[in-house]
């Protein structure tokens, strides 16, 4: 009897397996609406588990895959979402319903049906407060409404309101590089030049020194140079920043370069001279002259190895050598201006001395013009500054952020991620479990931190990585930490048969790697203002993110949320 039972179970398992349809599931209206699979309740989840157990794993009952590639744009997407919203079971899934409303709002924006999009946004605002329990859902729901509304405001001629909405959202969620990048991708051109967006630029600069440069370069347009701008230029020179050539590092510490990029010395010298720090400006110009001399005919002098910088084309080097005395004269004029010697400041240019007319020198020309009536201006000071500004354009460095199209709003904040399908922050990676965090202290004293998530969004994975960095900092007695480098990865899984791929690769989540340097309270106090602005406060990060991803952020969903 026992032998018969042992034989019968595998036979039944094989029979059941043979009855199971293995053909790929067809694309549904759910997929066409927002790219996600149909919602599943407790009954289906339990049924798959029982099938897998009953067949001894011969039949592995997997859920339907998400199909983001199947989303239909415009009116087709609106129609698919209408069908999803008419589904009887959707009211039992408020999170998913919110995501469908968000998708229809986006499709209406794609189709330029702005009134319909506004109605969807209103419906989202009505539904969002009803989400209770899981802090991730609550946070993502509120953020999703703001993102879609910002896009709506931008497209309907209300750019200022849309910009304010994005700025406030970024201030609320400043710990994901991807999210911040997507948000500023929605901003109007030139957003980084407006003073009210300075806090947003500060947040972005914590992930990349490129944004510190953008902030410094934007100051070239300002009529006055403030103390923070001077500190930014000092930081870029001190940290040996390179705009081209050698690999950039976001580290506060210097990398392999022994000097900053030559162009930075020139831009920085002219800016700090305008602020009154003439001695520092001359020091940087002297260093620039040494760099030019060491580069000889345009190629780095490898015999002396005095400097490690990029190659320059012969014509670039010749032009720079020719202009160095002219910029030196400009710095002297700044010195005379700050000392109140206006006639001496104007003298060289009234006598016919040439001045390079660009964004570095036009502020000086304007300051010199202001010291004498227009009818009495002579030589180079007779130039029309406003006209020249339009001709030479804005000599600044815009942040390298890709534009976010309306269709890409689906990737900004993926809402539909039920907590039961999200990765837990509290668990570390083990031999039997690939999801979670792992960290390692490196030989240089810094930390390498990883977080891998198979079911969480990229944004959540990035935020949990930052949270882990804050947790380590607190344990080690550090008050702040620097993200020296961040690497993001998309994970995929491919089914193979005898080593040959069978079918397309499937998305399998994300991984983020952080290389972090810790700072004690004493180390932090000794840093300059720009360095301090780039650091994360361990206590602030922990307080904000642990409330979302820690055990208290996980609340039991109402049964109504899970029934399907």
Coordinates of C-alpha atoms in Angstrom, one line a residue:
X1 CA 0.0 0.0 0.0
X2 CA 2.8 2.4 0.9
X3 CA 4.7 1.5 -2.2
X4 CA 1.6 2.2 -4.3
X5 CA 1.3 5.6 -2.7
X6 CA 4.9 6.4 -3.4
X7 CA 4.5 5.5 -7.0
X8 CA 1.1 7.2 -7.4
X9 CA 2.1 10.7 -6.2
X10 CA 4.8 11.3 -8.9
X11 CA 2.5 9.8 -11.6
X12 CA -0.3 12.2 -10.5
X13 CA 2.2 15.0 -10.5
X14 CA 3.3 14.3 -14.0
X15 CA -0.3 14.1 -15.1
X16 CA -1.1 17.4 -13.6
X17 CA 2.0 18.9 -15.1
X18 CA 0.9 17.6 -18.5
X19 CA -2.4 19.4 -18.1
X20 CA -0.8 22.7 -17.2
X21 CA -0.7 25.1 -20.1
X22 CA 2.9 26.1 -20.8
X23 CA 2.3 28.5 -23.7
X24 CA 3.2 32.1 -23.0
X25 CA 0.3 34.2 -21.6
X26 CA -1.2 36.6 -24.0
X27 CA -0.9 40.4 -23.6
X28 CA -3.9 41.7 -21.7
X29 CA -5.6 45.1 -21.3
X30 CA -3.7 45.4 -17.9
X31 CA -0.4 45.2 -19.8
X32 CA -1.6 47.6 -22.4
X33 CA -2.7 50.1 -19.8
X34 CA 0.3 50.3 -17.4
X35 CA 2.6 47.4 -18.3
X36 CA 1.9 45.4 -15.1
X37 CA 0.2 42.0 -14.7
X38 CA -3.4 41.6 -13.6
X39 CA -3.8 42.0 -9.8
X40 CA -3.9 38.7 -7.8
X41 CA -5.6 38.1 -4.5
X42 CA -4.9 35.7 -1.7
X43 CA -6.8 32.9 -3.4
X44 CA -4.6 32.8 -6.5
X45 CA -1.4 33.2 -4.5
X46 CA -2.4 30.2 -2.4
X47 CA -3.5 28.2 -5.4
X48 CA -0.2 28.6 -7.1
X49 CA 1.6 27.5 -3.9
X50 CA -0.6 24.4 -3.5
X51 CA -0.1 23.4 -7.1
X52 CA 3.7 23.7 -6.7
X53 CA 3.6 21.7 -3.5
X54 CA 1.2 19.0 -4.8
X55 CA 3.4 18.3 -7.9
X56 CA 6.6 18.2 -5.8
X57 CA 7.9 21.2 -7.7
X58 CA 7.5 19.5 -11.1
X59 CA 5.1 22.3 -11.9
X60 CA 6.4 25.6 -10.7
X61 CA 3.4 27.8 -10.8
X62 CA 4.8 31.3 -11.5
X63 CA 2.7 34.5 -11.5
X64 CA 2.1 36.3 -14.7
X65 CA 5.0 38.5 -15.7
X66 CA 4.9 42.3 -16.0
X67 CA 5.1 43.5 -19.6
X68 CA 6.2 47.1 -19.6
X69 CA 7.0 46.8 -23.3
X70 CA 3.3 46.1 -24.0
X71 CA 2.1 49.5 -22.9
X72 CA 0.1 51.3 -25.6
X73 CA 0.6 55.1 -25.9
X74 CA -2.1 57.7 -26.4
X75 CA -5.7 56.9 -27.0
X76 CA -5.0 53.2 -27.2
X77 CA -3.6 53.3 -23.7
X78 CA -6.6 55.3 -22.5
X79 CA -8.9 52.6 -23.9
X80 CA -7.0 49.8 -22.2
X81 CA -7.1 51.7 -18.9
X82 CA -10.8 52.3 -19.3
X83 CA -11.3 48.5 -19.6
X84 CA -9.1 48.0 -16.5
X85 CA -11.0 50.6 -14.4
X86 CA -14.3 48.9 -15.4
X87 CA -13.1 45.5 -14.0
X88 CA -15.1 44.4 -11.0
X89 CA -12.1 43.2 -9.0
X90 CA -10.1 46.5 -9.2
X91 CA -11.9 48.2 -6.3
X92 CA -10.4 45.5 -4.0
X93 CA -6.9 46.7 -5.0
X94 CA -6.7 50.5 -4.2
X95 CA -3.0 50.7 -4.9
X96 CA -3.4 49.1 -8.3
X97 CA -6.4 51.3 -9.0
X98 CA -4.3 54.3 -8.3
X99 CA -1.7 53.0 -10.7
X100 CA -4.3 52.5 -13.4
X101 CA -5.5 56.1 -12.9
X102 CA -2.0 57.3 -13.1
X103 CA -1.5 55.4 -16.4
X104 CA -4.6 56.8 -17.9
X105 CA -3.6 60.3 -16.9
X106 CA -0.3 59.8 -18.6
X107 CA -1.9 58.4 -21.8
X108 CA -4.3 61.4 -21.8
X109 CA -1.3 63.7 -21.6
X110 CA 0.3 61.8 -24.5
X111 CA -3.0 62.3 -26.5
X112 CA -3.1 66.0 -25.4
X113 CA -6.5 65.4 -23.8
X114 CA -5.7 67.8 -20.9
X115 CA -9.2 68.0 -19.4
X116 CA -9.4 64.3 -19.1
X117 CA -5.9 64.2 -17.6
X118 CA -6.9 66.8 -15.0
X119 CA -9.9 64.6 -14.1
X120 CA -7.7 61.6 -13.6
X121 CA -5.3 63.6 -11.4
X122 CA -8.3 64.7 -9.3
X123 CA -9.4 61.1 -9.0
X124 CA -5.9 60.1 -7.8
X125 CA -5.9 62.8 -5.2
X126 CA -9.3 61.5 -3.9
X127 CA -8.1 57.9 -3.8
X128 CA -4.6 58.4 -2.3
X129 CA -5.6 59.3 1.3
X130 CA -7.5 56.0 1.5
X131 CA -4.2 54.0 1.3
X132 CA -3.4 53.1 4.9
X133 CA -0.9 50.8 6.5
X134 CA 2.1 50.3 4.2
X135 CA 4.3 53.4 4.3
X136 CA 5.8 52.6 0.9
X137 CA 2.4 52.6 -0.8
X138 CA 1.5 55.8 1.0
X139 CA 4.7 57.6 0.0
X140 CA 4.7 56.4 -3.6
X141 CA 1.0 57.2 -4.0
X142 CA 1.5 60.8 -2.9
X143 CA 4.6 61.2 -5.0
X144 CA 2.9 59.8 -8.1
X145 CA 0.1 62.3 -7.9
X146 CA 2.7 65.2 -7.7
X147 CA 4.7 63.9 -10.6
X148 CA 1.8 63.6 -13.0
X149 CA 0.3 66.9 -11.9
X150 CA 3.7 68.6 -12.5
X151 CA 3.8 67.2 -16.0
X152 CA 0.3 68.4 -16.6
X153 CA 1.2 71.9 -15.4
X154 CA 4.2 72.0 -17.6
X155 CA 2.2 70.9 -20.7
X156 CA -0.6 73.4 -20.1
X157 CA 1.6 76.5 -19.9
X158 CA 1.9 76.7 -16.1
X159 CA 5.7 76.0 -15.9
X160 CA 6.3 78.0 -12.7
X161 CA 3.7 76.0 -10.8
X162 CA 5.0 72.7 -12.2
X163 CA 8.5 73.7 -11.3
X164 CA 7.4 74.4 -7.7
X165 CA 5.7 71.1 -7.5
X166 CA 8.8 69.2 -8.6
X167 CA 11.0 71.2 -6.3
X168 CA 8.9 70.4 -3.3
X169 CA 8.7 66.7 -4.2
X170 CA 12.5 66.5 -4.6
X171 CA 13.0 68.1 -1.2
X172 CA 10.7 65.4 0.3
X173 CA 12.5 62.5 -1.5
X174 CA 16.2 63.5 -1.9
X175 CA 17.9 60.1 -1.5
X176 CA 17.4 58.5 -5.0
X177 CA 19.8 59.7 -7.7
X178 CA 17.4 58.2 -10.3
X179 CA 14.4 59.9 -9.0
X180 CA 16.1 63.3 -8.7
X181 CA 17.4 62.9 -12.2
X182 CA 14.0 62.1 -13.6
X183 CA 12.4 65.0 -11.8
X184 CA 14.8 67.6 -13.0
X185 CA 14.3 66.1 -16.5
X186 CA 10.8 67.5 -16.3
X187 CA 12.1 71.0 -15.4
X188 CA 12.1 73.8 -17.9
X189 CA 15.4 74.7 -19.6
X190 CA 17.6 76.8 -17.4
X191 CA 16.1 75.7 -14.1
X192 CA 19.5 75.5 -12.5
X193 CA 20.1 79.2 -13.0
X194 CA 17.2 80.3 -10.9
X195 CA 18.0 81.0 -7.2
X196 CA 14.9 79.3 -5.9
X197 CA 16.2 76.0 -7.3
X198 CA 19.6 76.2 -5.5
X199 CA 18.5 73.6 -2.8
X200 CA 17.7 71.2 -5.6
X201 CA 21.1 71.7 -7.2
X202 CA 22.7 71.1 -3.8
X203 CA 20.9 67.8 -3.5
X204 CA 22.0 66.7 -6.9
X205 CA 25.6 67.7 -6.1
X206 CA 25.7 65.1 -3.3
X207 CA 25.7 62.5 -6.0
X208 CA 28.1 64.1 -8.5
X209 CA 30.7 66.9 -8.5
X210 CA 29.4 67.8 -12.0
X211 CA 26.5 69.6 -10.3
X212 CA 28.9 71.6 -8.2
X213 CA 30.5 72.8 -11.4
X214 CA 27.1 73.6 -12.8
X215 CA 26.3 75.7 -9.8
X216 CA 29.7 77.5 -10.1
X217 CA 29.3 78.1 -13.8
X218 CA 25.8 79.4 -13.3
X219 CA 27.3 82.2 -11.2
X220 CA 29.0 83.6 -14.3
X221 CA 25.7 85.1 -15.2
X222 CA 25.0 86.6 -11.7
X223 CA 25.7 90.4 -11.3
X224 CA 27.3 89.7 -7.9
X225 CA 29.4 86.8 -6.6
X226 CA 28.4 85.5 -3.2
X227 CA 30.6 83.7 -0.6
X228 CA 29.1 80.3 -1.4
X229 CA 30.1 80.7 -5.1
X230 CA 33.7 81.6 -4.2
X231 CA 33.8 78.5 -1.9
X232 CA 32.5 76.3 -4.8
X233 CA 35.4 77.5 -7.0
X234 CA 37.9 76.9 -4.2
X235 CA 36.5 73.4 -3.8
X236 CA 36.7 72.5 -7.5
X237 CA 40.3 73.7 -7.6
X238 CA 41.2 72.0 -4.3
X239 CA 39.6 68.7 -5.3
X240 CA 41.4 68.8 -8.7
X241 CA 38.3 68.5 -10.8
X242 CA 38.6 67.6 -14.4
X243 CA 36.0 68.5 -17.0
X244 CA 37.6 66.4 -19.8
X245 CA 40.2 63.8 -20.3
X246 CA 41.0 61.8 -17.1
X247 CA 38.2 59.8 -15.4
X248 CA 36.2 62.0 -13.0
X249 CA 35.8 61.0 -9.4
X250 CA 33.2 62.4 -7.1
X251 CA 35.5 62.1 -4.1
X252 CA 36.2 65.0 -1.8
X253 CA 39.8 63.7 -1.9
X254 CA 41.9 64.2 -4.9
X255 CA 42.3 61.4 -7.4
X256 CA 45.3 60.9 -9.7
X257 CA 45.3 64.5 -11.0
X258 CA 47.7 66.9 -9.3
X259 CA 45.9 69.9 -10.7
X260 CA 42.4 70.8 -11.8
X261 CA 41.3 71.3 -15.4
X262 CA 43.1 74.3 -16.9
X263 CA 39.8 75.9 -17.9
X264 CA 38.7 75.8 -14.2
X265 CA 41.7 77.9 -13.1
X266 CA 40.8 80.6 -15.7
X267 CA 37.0 80.6 -14.9
X268 CA 37.6 80.5 -11.2
X269 CA 40.3 83.2 -11.2
X270 CA 38.0 85.6 -13.1
X271 CA 35.1 84.8 -10.8
X272 CA 36.9 85.2 -7.4
X273 CA 38.6 88.4 -8.7
X274 CA 35.2 89.8 -9.4
X275 CA 34.4 88.9 -5.7
X276 CA 37.4 90.9 -4.5
X277 CA 39.8 87.9 -3.9
X278 CA 42.5 89.2 -6.3
X279 CA 45.4 87.5 -4.6
X280 CA 43.8 84.1 -4.9
X281 CA 42.9 84.9 -8.6
X282 CA 46.6 85.7 -9.3
X283 CA 47.7 82.5 -7.5
X284 CA 45.4 80.4 -9.8
X285 CA 46.6 82.3 -12.9
X286 CA 50.2 81.6 -11.9
X287 CA 49.4 77.9 -11.6
X288 CA 47.7 78.0 -15.0
X289 CA 50.8 79.6 -16.5
X290 CA 52.9 76.8 -15.1
X291 CA 50.5 74.2 -16.5
X292 CA 50.7 75.8 -20.0
X293 CA 54.5 75.9 -19.8
X294 CA 54.8 72.3 -18.7
X295 CA 52.6 71.2 -21.5
X296 CA 55.1 72.5 -24.0
X297 CA 53.8 72.0 -27.5
X298 CA 50.5 70.7 -26.4
X299 CA 51.5 67.4 -25.0
X300 CA 52.1 66.7 -21.3
X301 CA 55.7 66.9 -20.3
X302 CA 56.2 63.3 -19.1
X303 CA 59.8 63.8 -18.1
X304 CA 59.0 66.2 -15.2
X305 CA 55.6 64.7 -14.4
X306 CA 55.0 68.0 -12.6
X307 CA 51.4 68.0 -13.7
X308 CA 49.0 65.2 -14.7
X309 CA 46.4 66.8 -16.9
X310 CA 44.9 66.3 -20.3
X311 CA 46.4 66.9 -23.7
X312 CA 45.6 70.1 -25.6
X313 CA 45.5 70.7 -29.3
X314 CA 48.3 73.1 -30.5
X315 CA 45.7 75.8 -31.5
X316 CA 44.1 75.6 -28.1
X317 CA 47.4 76.0 -26.4
X318 CA 48.5 78.9 -28.6
X319 CA 45.2 80.6 -28.0
X320 CA 45.5 80.1 -24.2
X321 CA 49.1 81.4 -24.2
X322 CA 48.0 84.5 -26.1
X323 CA 45.1 85.3 -23.8
X324 CA 46.9 84.8 -20.4
X325 CA 48.3 88.4 -20.3
X326 CA 44.9 89.8 -21.3
X327 CA 43.2 88.0 -18.5
X328 CA 46.0 89.1 -16.1
X329 CA 45.2 92.7 -17.1
X330 CA 41.6 92.1 -16.4
X331 CA 42.4 90.9 -12.9
X332 CA 44.4 94.0 -12.3
X333 CA 41.4 96.1 -13.4
X334 CA 39.3 94.2 -10.9
X335 CA 41.9 95.1 -8.2
X336 CA 41.7 98.8 -9.1
X337 CA 37.9 98.7 -9.1
X338 CA 37.7 97.2 -5.7
X339 CA 40.1 99.8 -4.4
X340 CA 38.1 102.6 -5.9
X341 CA 40.7 103.5 -8.5
X342 CA 38.2 103.7 -11.4
X343 CA 40.3 105.7 -13.8
X344 CA 43.2 103.3 -13.5
X345 CA 40.9 100.3 -13.9
X346 CA 39.6 101.8 -17.2
X347 CA 42.9 103.1 -18.5
X348 CA 44.2 100.1 -20.5
X349 CA 40.9 99.6 -22.3
X350 CA 40.3 103.3 -23.0
X351 CA 43.8 103.3 -24.5
X352 CA 42.9 100.5 -27.0
X353 CA 44.0 97.4 -25.1
X354 CA 42.0 94.4 -26.3
X355 CA 39.9 92.3 -24.0
X356 CA 38.4 88.9 -24.9
X357 CA 34.7 89.4 -25.0
X358 CA 33.1 86.4 -23.5
X359 CA 31.1 85.4 -20.4
X360 CA 34.2 85.7 -18.3
X361 CA 35.0 89.2 -19.1
X362 CA 31.7 90.9 -19.9
X363 CA 30.9 91.4 -16.2
X364 CA 34.1 93.4 -15.9
X365 CA 33.2 95.5 -19.0
X366 CA 29.8 96.2 -17.4
X367 CA 31.4 97.2 -14.1
X368 CA 33.9 99.5 -15.9
X369 CA 31.1 101.1 -17.9
X370 CA 29.2 101.9 -14.8
X371 CA 32.0 104.1 -13.6
X372 CA 31.8 106.6 -16.4
X373 CA 28.9 108.2 -18.3
X374 CA 28.0 106.5 -21.6
X375 CA 29.0 109.6 -23.7
X376 CA 32.5 109.5 -22.2
X377 CA 33.3 105.8 -22.8
X378 CA 36.3 105.1 -25.0
X379 CA 38.0 102.2 -26.7
X380 CA 36.8 98.7 -25.7
X381 CA 34.4 100.2 -23.2
X382 CA 32.1 101.4 -26.0
X383 CA 30.9 97.8 -26.7
X384 CA 27.2 97.0 -26.3
X385 CA 27.3 94.4 -23.4
X386 CA 23.7 93.3 -23.8
X387 CA 24.2 92.6 -27.5
X388 CA 27.4 90.8 -26.8
X389 CA 25.8 88.6 -24.2
X390 CA 23.2 87.5 -26.8
X391 CA 25.9 86.8 -29.3
X392 CA 28.3 84.8 -27.1
X393 CA 25.5 83.0 -25.4
X394 CA 25.4 81.8 -21.8
X395 CA 28.9 80.5 -20.9
X396 CA 27.7 78.1 -18.3
X397 CA 27.7 74.3 -17.7
X398 CA 24.2 72.9 -17.7
X399 CA 23.7 69.8 -15.6
X400 CA 23.9 66.6 -17.7
X401 CA 20.4 65.4 -17.0
X402 CA 18.3 63.7 -19.7
X403 CA 14.9 65.1 -20.5
X404 CA 12.0 63.1 -19.2
X405 CA 9.2 62.6 -21.7
X406 CA 5.6 62.1 -20.8
X407 CA 5.8 58.4 -21.7
X408 CA 8.8 58.0 -19.4
X409 CA 6.7 59.1 -16.4
X410 CA 6.0 55.4 -15.9
X411 CA 9.6 54.9 -14.8
X412 CA 9.7 57.9 -12.5
X413 CA 7.6 56.3 -9.7
X414 CA 6.4 52.8 -10.2
X415 CA 3.5 52.6 -7.7
X416 CA 2.3 49.1 -8.1
X417 CA 4.6 47.3 -5.7
X418 CA 2.6 45.6 -2.9
X419 CA 4.7 45.2 0.3
X420 CA 4.3 41.5 0.2
X421 CA 6.1 41.5 -3.1
X422 CA 8.8 44.0 -2.1
X423 CA 12.1 43.2 -0.7
X424 CA 12.7 43.6 3.0
X425 CA 15.3 46.1 4.1
X426 CA 16.1 44.3 7.4
X427 CA 17.6 41.2 5.9
X428 CA 21.1 40.7 4.5
X429 CA 22.2 38.6 1.5
X430 CA 22.9 35.0 2.5
X431 CA 23.9 31.9 0.6
X432 CA 20.3 30.9 0.1
X433 CA 18.9 34.4 -0.4
X434 CA 20.2 36.8 -3.1
X435 CA 18.0 39.8 -2.1
X436 CA 18.9 42.3 0.6
X437 CA 22.1 44.2 1.6
X438 CA 25.7 43.3 2.1
X439 CA 28.6 45.6 3.0
X440 CA 32.3 45.5 3.3
X441 CA 35.0 47.8 4.7
X442 CA 37.7 48.5 2.1
X443 CA 41.4 48.8 2.6
X444 CA 41.2 52.6 2.3
X445 CA 38.8 52.8 5.2
X446 CA 35.8 53.5 3.0
X447 CA 32.8 51.2 2.7
X448 CA 31.2 49.3 -0.2
X449 CA 27.5 48.8 0.3
X450 CA 25.2 46.9 -2.0
X451 CA 21.4 46.4 -2.0
X452 CA 19.8 43.9 -4.3
X453 CA 16.0 43.7 -4.9
X454 CA 14.1 41.4 -7.1
X455 CA 10.7 42.9 -6.5
X456 CA 11.4 46.5 -5.5
X457 CA 11.7 49.5 -7.8
X458 CA 15.0 51.0 -8.7
X459 CA 14.1 54.0 -6.5
X460 CA 13.4 51.8 -3.5
X461 CA 16.7 49.9 -4.0
X462 CA 18.6 53.2 -4.1
X463 CA 16.9 54.6 -1.0
X464 CA 17.5 51.4 0.9
X465 CA 21.2 51.5 -0.1
X466 CA 21.4 55.0 1.3
X467 CA 19.6 53.9 4.4
X468 CA 22.1 51.2 5.0
X469 CA 25.0 53.7 4.6
X470 CA 23.4 55.9 7.3
X471 CA 22.9 52.8 9.5
X472 CA 26.6 51.9 9.2
X473 CA 27.7 55.5 9.8
X474 CA 25.7 55.7 13.0
X475 CA 27.1 52.4 14.3
X476 CA 30.6 53.6 13.6
X477 CA 30.1 56.9 15.4
X478 CA 30.1 59.0 12.2
X479 CA 27.8 62.0 11.8
X480 CA 27.9 62.3 8.0
X481 CA 28.9 60.2 5.0
X482 CA 29.9 60.9 1.4
X483 CA 28.6 58.9 -1.6
X484 CA 32.0 58.7 -3.4
X485 CA 30.5 56.6 -6.2
X486 CA 27.2 55.0 -7.1
X487 CA 26.6 52.3 -9.6
X488 CA 23.1 51.1 -10.6
X489 CA 22.4 47.8 -12.3
X490 CA 19.3 46.2 -13.9
X491 CA 19.0 42.5 -13.3
X492 CA 17.5 40.0 -15.8
X493 CA 16.8 36.3 -15.8
X494 CA 17.0 34.1 -18.9
X495 CA 15.7 30.6 -19.2
X496 CA 18.1 28.3 -20.9
X497 CA 17.9 24.7 -22.3
X498 CA 21.3 23.0 -22.5
X499 CA 23.0 26.5 -22.4
X500 CA 20.8 28.0 -25.1
X501 CA 18.5 30.9 -24.2
X502 CA 14.8 30.0 -24.5
X503 CA 12.6 33.0 -24.8
X504 CA 13.4 36.7 -24.0
X505 CA 15.1 37.8 -20.8
X506 CA 12.8 38.8 -18.0
X507 CA 13.3 41.7 -15.6
X508 CA 14.6 40.5 -12.2
X509 CA 14.9 43.7 -10.2
X510 CA 17.8 46.0 -9.5
X511 CA 21.0 46.4 -7.6
X512 CA 22.8 49.5 -6.3
X513 CA 26.4 49.7 -5.3
X514 CA 27.6 52.6 -3.1
X515 CA 31.2 53.5 -2.2
X516 CA 30.9 55.5 0.9
X517 CA 33.3 57.6 3.1
X518 CA 32.4 58.2 6.7
X519 CA 33.0 61.5 8.6
X520 CA 33.1 62.0 12.3
X521 CA 31.7 65.2 13.8
X522 CA 35.2 66.6 14.0
X523 CA 36.1 65.7 10.4
X524 CA 32.9 67.3 9.2
X525 CA 33.5 70.5 11.1
X526 CA 37.0 70.8 9.5
X527 CA 35.6 70.6 5.9
X528 CA 34.9 73.6 3.7
X529 CA 31.4 74.7 2.9
X530 CA 31.2 73.0 -0.5
X531 CA 32.4 69.7 0.9
X532 CA 29.8 69.9 3.7
X533 CA 27.0 70.6 1.3
X534 CA 27.9 67.3 -0.5
X535 CA 27.6 65.1 2.6
X536 CA 24.5 63.3 3.9
X537 CA 23.6 63.6 7.5
X538 CA 23.4 60.0 8.9
X539 CA 20.7 60.9 11.5
X540 CA 18.5 62.7 8.9
X541 CA 18.7 59.9 6.4
X542 CA 18.0 57.2 9.0
X543 CA 15.1 59.1 10.5
X544 CA 13.4 59.7 7.2
X545 CA 14.0 56.4 5.5
X546 CA 13.8 53.9 8.4
X547 CA 10.2 55.1 9.0
X548 CA 9.4 53.8 5.4
X549 CA 11.6 50.8 5.0
X550 CA 12.1 49.6 8.6
X551 CA 9.9 47.1 10.4
X552 CA 7.5 49.9 11.5
X553 CA 6.9 50.8 7.9
X554 CA 5.4 47.4 7.2
X555 CA 1.8 47.3 8.4
X556 CA -0.6 44.5 7.7
X557 CA -2.7 45.3 4.7
X558 CA -6.5 45.3 5.1
X559 CA -8.0 42.1 3.8
X560 CA -9.9 44.1 1.3
X561 CA -6.5 45.1 -0.2
X562 CA -5.6 41.5 -0.9
X563 CA -8.8 39.9 -2.1
X564 CA -9.2 39.4 -5.8

